[in-house]
Amino acid sequence: MLDHIRILEAADFAARKHTDQRRLDSMETPYINHPLGVAWILAKEGGVDDTDTLIGAILHDTVEDTDTTFQEIEHHFGPKLRGIVNEVSDDKSLPYEERKRLQIVHAQTCSREAKLIKLADKLYNLRDLERETPQGWTESRKAKYFVWSSNVVAKLKGTNKPLEEELNKMFHRNIPGFKHNKKS
């Protein structure tokens, strides 16, 4: 059974941390919709009922995109959640291209929880990209994001069939000549 109190605590924590942030869509959607949506995708479409994975999804961008520290995550949610959030967080001190390269390199060696979060995060982001190009993005950047995402997902193959199938459908629609990713 899910630990509803812990999940709600994570949602409250993330909402407070992301309170002034907005997505780059034309409606400037509140950012909190993204981590909550990632958790929803995991539960509803991926069949995930593991509390730590769902909490990790809700918290996945707090360290990367707010003033939250890994120590703060550990204090409120324990060492396991600190580890999961660490696995899905980019090191913002690195250049953009290096961060994206490292996501591909590290995807295969992540914990199952982190792999699931990465799949749902990509699915959420790509659905947003299919709906509209974010403010400040070119069509070329959008196309590159789809290709890069397919490279990350290729390293996550075998983690969650329903999520992978949805992602592959998106890749087929948005990447000319896309071939179904084979297990690495």
PDB file of C-alpha atoms in Angstrom:
ATOM      1  CA  MET A   1       0.000   0.000   0.000  1.00  0.00           C
ATOM      2  CA  LEU A   2       1.193   3.486  -0.824  1.00  0.00           C
ATOM      3  CA  ASP A   3       2.359   5.752   1.951  1.00  0.00           C
ATOM      4  CA  HIS A   4      -0.033   8.620   1.162  1.00  0.00           C
ATOM      5  CA  ILE A   5       1.302  10.899   3.895  1.00  0.00           C
ATOM      6  CA  ARG A   6       4.874  10.698   2.567  1.00  0.00           C
ATOM      7  CA  ILE A   7       3.686  11.326  -0.996  1.00  0.00           C
ATOM      8  CA  LEU A   8       1.635  14.339   0.086  1.00  0.00           C
ATOM      9  CA  GLU A   9       4.585  15.637   2.117  1.00  0.00           C
ATOM     10  CA  ALA A  10       6.754  15.423  -1.008  1.00  0.00           C
ATOM     11  CA  ALA A  11       4.103  17.194  -3.098  1.00  0.00           C
ATOM     12  CA  ASP A  12       3.868  19.987  -0.528  1.00  0.00           C
ATOM     13  CA  PHE A  13       7.674  20.266  -0.332  1.00  0.00           C
ATOM     14  CA  ALA A  14       8.053  20.399  -4.122  1.00  0.00           C
ATOM     15  CA  ALA A  15       5.190  22.891  -4.486  1.00  0.00           C
ATOM     16  CA  ARG A  16       6.845  25.246  -2.008  1.00  0.00           C
ATOM     17  CA  LYS A  17      10.235  24.861  -3.706  1.00  0.00           C
ATOM     18  CA  HIS A  18       8.880  25.431  -7.235  1.00  0.00           C
ATOM     19  CA  THR A  19       6.337  28.095  -6.194  1.00  0.00           C
ATOM     20  CA  ASP A  20       7.554  30.934  -8.434  1.00  0.00           C
ATOM     21  CA  GLN A  21       8.644  28.799 -11.391  1.00  0.00           C
ATOM     22  CA  ARG A  22       6.760  28.428 -14.653  1.00  0.00           C
ATOM     23  CA  ARG A  23       7.057  26.096 -17.636  1.00  0.00           C
ATOM     24  CA  LEU A  24       8.076  27.618 -20.966  1.00  0.00           C
ATOM     25  CA  ASP A  25       4.729  26.978 -22.656  1.00  0.00           C
ATOM     26  CA  SER A  26       2.512  29.819 -23.892  1.00  0.00           C
ATOM     27  CA  MET A  27       0.311  29.577 -20.779  1.00  0.00           C
ATOM     28  CA  GLU A  28       3.336  29.693 -18.446  1.00  0.00           C
ATOM     29  CA  THR A  29       1.968  26.671 -16.600  1.00  0.00           C
ATOM     30  CA  PRO A  30       3.028  26.429 -12.942  1.00  0.00           C
ATOM     31  CA  TYR A  31       6.193  24.317 -12.821  1.00  0.00           C
ATOM     32  CA  ILE A  32       4.808  22.031 -10.105  1.00  0.00           C
ATOM     33  CA  ASN A  33       2.513  20.521 -12.746  1.00  0.00           C
ATOM     34  CA  HIS A  34       5.611  18.857 -14.234  1.00  0.00           C
ATOM     35  CA  PRO A  35       6.855  16.773 -11.253  1.00  0.00           C
ATOM     36  CA  LEU A  36       3.293  15.908 -10.274  1.00  0.00           C
ATOM     37  CA  GLY A  37       2.619  14.902 -13.886  1.00  0.00           C
ATOM     38  CA  VAL A  38       5.737  12.703 -13.942  1.00  0.00           C
ATOM     39  CA  ALA A  39       4.511  10.895 -10.814  1.00  0.00           C
ATOM     40  CA  TRP A  40       1.036  10.560 -12.377  1.00  0.00           C
ATOM     41  CA  ILE A  41       2.498   9.025 -15.557  1.00  0.00           C
ATOM     42  CA  LEU A  42       4.414   6.502 -13.458  1.00  0.00           C
ATOM     43  CA  ALA A  43       1.348   5.496 -11.451  1.00  0.00           C
ATOM     44  CA  LYS A  44      -1.327   5.629 -14.146  1.00  0.00           C
ATOM     45  CA  GLU A  45       0.495   4.604 -17.322  1.00  0.00           C
ATOM     46  CA  GLY A  46       3.506   2.765 -15.940  1.00  0.00           C
ATOM     47  CA  GLY A  47       1.682   0.848 -13.218  1.00  0.00           C
ATOM     48  CA  VAL A  48       4.239   1.957 -10.633  1.00  0.00           C
ATOM     49  CA  ASP A  49       3.045   1.765  -7.026  1.00  0.00           C
ATOM     50  CA  ASP A  50       6.381   2.051  -5.231  1.00  0.00           C
ATOM     51  CA  THR A  51       6.211   4.977  -2.819  1.00  0.00           C
ATOM     52  CA  ASP A  52       9.907   5.887  -3.088  1.00  0.00           C
ATOM     53  CA  THR A  53       9.736   6.017  -6.887  1.00  0.00           C
ATOM     54  CA  LEU A  54       6.658   8.247  -6.818  1.00  0.00           C
ATOM     55  CA  ILE A  55       8.224  10.541  -4.210  1.00  0.00           C
ATOM     56  CA  GLY A  56      11.433  10.629  -6.269  1.00  0.00           C
ATOM     57  CA  ALA A  57       9.388  11.707  -9.290  1.00  0.00           C
ATOM     58  CA  ILE A  58       7.787  14.520  -7.325  1.00  0.00           C
ATOM     59  CA  LEU A  59      11.168  15.693  -6.020  1.00  0.00           C
ATOM     60  CA  HIS A  60      13.208  15.011  -9.161  1.00  0.00           C
ATOM     61  CA  ASP A  61      13.842  18.646 -10.124  1.00  0.00           C
ATOM     62  CA  THR A  62      14.062  20.245  -6.680  1.00  0.00           C
ATOM     63  CA  VAL A  63      17.854  20.107  -6.325  1.00  0.00           C
ATOM     64  CA  GLU A  64      18.514  20.768 -10.004  1.00  0.00           C
ATOM     65  CA  ASP A  65      16.146  23.724 -10.379  1.00  0.00           C
ATOM     66  CA  THR A  66      15.715  25.290  -6.915  1.00  0.00           C
ATOM     67  CA  ASP A  67      17.830  26.137  -3.881  1.00  0.00           C
ATOM     68  CA  THR A  68      17.162  22.682  -2.390  1.00  0.00           C
ATOM     69  CA  THR A  69      20.223  20.685  -1.322  1.00  0.00           C
ATOM     70  CA  PHE A  70      20.757  16.932  -1.268  1.00  0.00           C
ATOM     71  CA  GLN A  71      21.197  17.229   2.503  1.00  0.00           C
ATOM     72  CA  GLU A  72      17.737  18.800   2.731  1.00  0.00           C
ATOM     73  CA  ILE A  73      16.236  15.936   0.722  1.00  0.00           C
ATOM     74  CA  GLU A  74      17.915  13.434   3.044  1.00  0.00           C
ATOM     75  CA  HIS A  75      16.759  15.314   6.155  1.00  0.00           C
ATOM     76  CA  HIS A  76      13.102  15.331   5.066  1.00  0.00           C
ATOM     77  CA  PHE A  77      12.864  12.081   3.084  1.00  0.00           C
ATOM     78  CA  GLY A  78      15.827   9.881   4.033  1.00  0.00           C
ATOM     79  CA  PRO A  79      19.015   8.612   2.377  1.00  0.00           C
ATOM     80  CA  LYS A  80      17.275   6.428  -0.213  1.00  0.00           C
ATOM     81  CA  LEU A  81      15.362   9.413  -1.655  1.00  0.00           C
ATOM     82  CA  ARG A  82      18.519  11.506  -1.558  1.00  0.00           C
ATOM     83  CA  GLY A  83      20.170   8.843  -3.712  1.00  0.00           C
ATOM     84  CA  ILE A  84      17.280   8.637  -6.176  1.00  0.00           C
ATOM     85  CA  VAL A  85      17.099  12.430  -6.573  1.00  0.00           C
ATOM     86  CA  ASN A  86      20.875  12.531  -7.004  1.00  0.00           C
ATOM     87  CA  GLU A  87      20.673   9.967  -9.820  1.00  0.00           C
ATOM     88  CA  VAL A  88      18.125  12.007 -11.776  1.00  0.00           C
ATOM     89  CA  SER A  89      19.685  15.445 -11.167  1.00  0.00           C
ATOM     90  CA  ASP A  90      22.044  17.155 -13.573  1.00  0.00           C
ATOM     91  CA  ASP A  91      25.121  18.896 -12.187  1.00  0.00           C
ATOM     92  CA  LYS A  92      24.345  22.475 -13.227  1.00  0.00           C
ATOM     93  CA  SER A  93      28.014  23.445 -12.795  1.00  0.00           C
ATOM     94  CA  LEU A  94      28.769  21.471 -15.976  1.00  0.00           C
ATOM     95  CA  PRO A  95      28.173  22.816 -19.495  1.00  0.00           C
ATOM     96  CA  TYR A  96      24.789  21.946 -21.035  1.00  0.00           C
ATOM     97  CA  GLU A  97      26.185  19.535 -23.656  1.00  0.00           C
ATOM     98  CA  GLU A  98      28.216  17.664 -21.021  1.00  0.00           C
ATOM     99  CA  ARG A  99      25.164  17.303 -18.769  1.00  0.00           C
ATOM    100  CA  LYS A 100      23.174  15.844 -21.652  1.00  0.00           C
ATOM    101  CA  ARG A 101      26.024  13.482 -22.591  1.00  0.00           C
ATOM    102  CA  LEU A 102      26.286  12.255 -19.002  1.00  0.00           C
ATOM    103  CA  GLN A 103      22.560  11.498 -18.870  1.00  0.00           C
ATOM    104  CA  ILE A 104      23.062   9.057 -21.734  1.00  0.00           C
ATOM    105  CA  VAL A 105      26.217   7.555 -20.183  1.00  0.00           C
ATOM    106  CA  HIS A 106      24.709   7.083 -16.709  1.00  0.00           C
ATOM    107  CA  ALA A 107      21.198   5.994 -17.738  1.00  0.00           C
ATOM    108  CA  GLN A 108      22.069   2.306 -17.979  1.00  0.00           C
ATOM    109  CA  THR A 109      23.641   2.122 -14.515  1.00  0.00           C
ATOM    110  CA  CYS A 110      20.911   3.969 -12.569  1.00  0.00           C
ATOM    111  CA  SER A 111      18.700   2.291 -10.010  1.00  0.00           C
ATOM    112  CA  ARG A 112      15.352   0.975 -11.214  1.00  0.00           C
ATOM    113  CA  GLU A 113      13.628   3.883  -9.441  1.00  0.00           C
ATOM    114  CA  ALA A 114      15.770   6.452 -11.279  1.00  0.00           C
ATOM    115  CA  LYS A 115      15.244   4.690 -14.615  1.00  0.00           C
ATOM    116  CA  LEU A 116      11.481   4.798 -14.159  1.00  0.00           C
ATOM    117  CA  ILE A 117      11.582   8.498 -13.281  1.00  0.00           C
ATOM    118  CA  LYS A 118      13.744   9.231 -16.316  1.00  0.00           C
ATOM    119  CA  LEU A 119      11.291   7.440 -18.614  1.00  0.00           C
ATOM    120  CA  ALA A 120       8.279   9.298 -17.222  1.00  0.00           C
ATOM    121  CA  ASP A 121      10.146  12.619 -17.242  1.00  0.00           C
ATOM    122  CA  LYS A 122      11.048  12.196 -20.906  1.00  0.00           C
ATOM    123  CA  LEU A 123       7.485  11.197 -21.760  1.00  0.00           C
ATOM    124  CA  TYR A 124       6.048  14.256 -19.993  1.00  0.00           C
ATOM    125  CA  ASN A 125       8.536  16.631 -21.622  1.00  0.00           C
ATOM    126  CA  LEU A 126       8.108  15.157 -25.102  1.00  0.00           C
ATOM    127  CA  ARG A 127       4.328  15.388 -24.861  1.00  0.00           C
ATOM    128  CA  ASP A 128       4.767  19.077 -24.038  1.00  0.00           C
ATOM    129  CA  LEU A 129       7.085  19.457 -27.050  1.00  0.00           C
ATOM    130  CA  GLU A 130       4.590  17.748 -29.343  1.00  0.00           C
ATOM    131  CA  ARG A 131       1.905  20.144 -28.174  1.00  0.00           C
ATOM    132  CA  GLU A 132       3.976  23.308 -28.678  1.00  0.00           C
ATOM    133  CA  THR A 133       7.516  24.608 -29.012  1.00  0.00           C
ATOM    134  CA  PRO A 134       8.650  26.205 -25.738  1.00  0.00           C
ATOM    135  CA  GLN A 135       9.287  29.937 -25.589  1.00  0.00           C
ATOM    136  CA  GLY A 136      12.823  30.648 -26.775  1.00  0.00           C
ATOM    137  CA  TRP A 137      13.276  27.272 -28.504  1.00  0.00           C
ATOM    138  CA  THR A 138      13.907  26.822 -32.218  1.00  0.00           C
ATOM    139  CA  GLU A 139      12.484  23.916 -34.227  1.00  0.00           C
ATOM    140  CA  SER A 140      16.067  22.638 -34.496  1.00  0.00           C
ATOM    141  CA  ARG A 141      16.483  22.566 -30.712  1.00  0.00           C
ATOM    142  CA  LYS A 142      13.166  20.767 -30.401  1.00  0.00           C
ATOM    143  CA  ALA A 143      14.239  18.142 -32.978  1.00  0.00           C
ATOM    144  CA  LYS A 144      17.580  17.662 -31.178  1.00  0.00           C
ATOM    145  CA  TYR A 145      15.764  17.128 -27.871  1.00  0.00           C
ATOM    146  CA  PHE A 146      13.726  14.297 -29.415  1.00  0.00           C
ATOM    147  CA  VAL A 147      16.891  12.632 -30.766  1.00  0.00           C
ATOM    148  CA  TRP A 148      18.768  13.076 -27.481  1.00  0.00           C
ATOM    149  CA  SER A 149      15.790  11.690 -25.536  1.00  0.00           C
ATOM    150  CA  SER A 150      15.709   8.622 -27.787  1.00  0.00           C
ATOM    151  CA  ASN A 151      19.373   8.011 -26.935  1.00  0.00           C
ATOM    152  CA  VAL A 152      18.655   8.217 -23.195  1.00  0.00           C
ATOM    153  CA  VAL A 153      15.601   5.945 -23.513  1.00  0.00           C
ATOM    154  CA  ALA A 154      17.647   3.397 -25.502  1.00  0.00           C
ATOM    155  CA  LYS A 155      19.817   2.963 -22.401  1.00  0.00           C
ATOM    156  CA  LEU A 156      16.722   2.443 -20.231  1.00  0.00           C
ATOM    157  CA  LYS A 157      15.265  -0.343 -22.376  1.00  0.00           C
ATOM    158  CA  GLY A 158      13.679  -3.142 -20.373  1.00  0.00           C
ATOM    159  CA  THR A 159      12.637  -0.919 -17.466  1.00  0.00           C
ATOM    160  CA  ASN A 160       8.909  -0.401 -18.152  1.00  0.00           C
ATOM    161  CA  LYS A 161       7.309  -1.693 -21.350  1.00  0.00           C
ATOM    162  CA  PRO A 162       4.205   0.572 -21.395  1.00  0.00           C
ATOM    163  CA  LEU A 163       6.261   3.753 -20.959  1.00  0.00           C
ATOM    164  CA  GLU A 164       8.872   2.618 -23.472  1.00  0.00           C
ATOM    165  CA  GLU A 165       6.176   1.806 -26.033  1.00  0.00           C
ATOM    166  CA  GLU A 166       4.645   5.275 -25.647  1.00  0.00           C
ATOM    167  CA  LEU A 167       8.054   6.892 -26.022  1.00  0.00           C
ATOM    168  CA  ASN A 168       8.863   4.841 -29.121  1.00  0.00           C
ATOM    169  CA  LYS A 169       5.572   5.949 -30.713  1.00  0.00           C
ATOM    170  CA  MET A 170       6.587   9.552 -30.079  1.00  0.00           C
ATOM    171  CA  PHE A 171      10.041   8.969 -31.553  1.00  0.00           C
ATOM    172  CA  HIS A 172       8.509   7.415 -34.681  1.00  0.00           C
ATOM    173  CA  ARG A 173       6.266  10.475 -35.092  1.00  0.00           C
ATOM    174  CA  ASN A 174       8.992  13.051 -34.492  1.00  0.00           C
ATOM    175  CA  ILE A 175      12.339  11.626 -35.650  1.00  0.00           C
ATOM    176  CA  PRO A 176      12.633  10.989 -39.390  1.00  0.00           C
ATOM    177  CA  GLY A 177      13.865   7.444 -40.027  1.00  0.00           C
ATOM    178  CA  PHE A 178      13.657   6.450 -36.358  1.00  0.00           C
ATOM    179  CA  LYS A 179      14.367   2.771 -35.781  1.00  0.00           C
ATOM    180  CA  HIS A 180      13.013   1.005 -32.684  1.00  0.00           C
ATOM    181  CA  ASN A 181      15.715   1.076 -30.023  1.00  0.00           C
ATOM    182  CA  LYS A 182      17.377  -2.268 -29.424  1.00  0.00           C
ATOM    183  CA  LYS A 183      18.625  -3.316 -26.004  1.00  0.00           C
ATOM    184  CA  SER A 184      22.159  -2.038 -25.446  1.00  0.00           C
TER     185      SER A 184
END
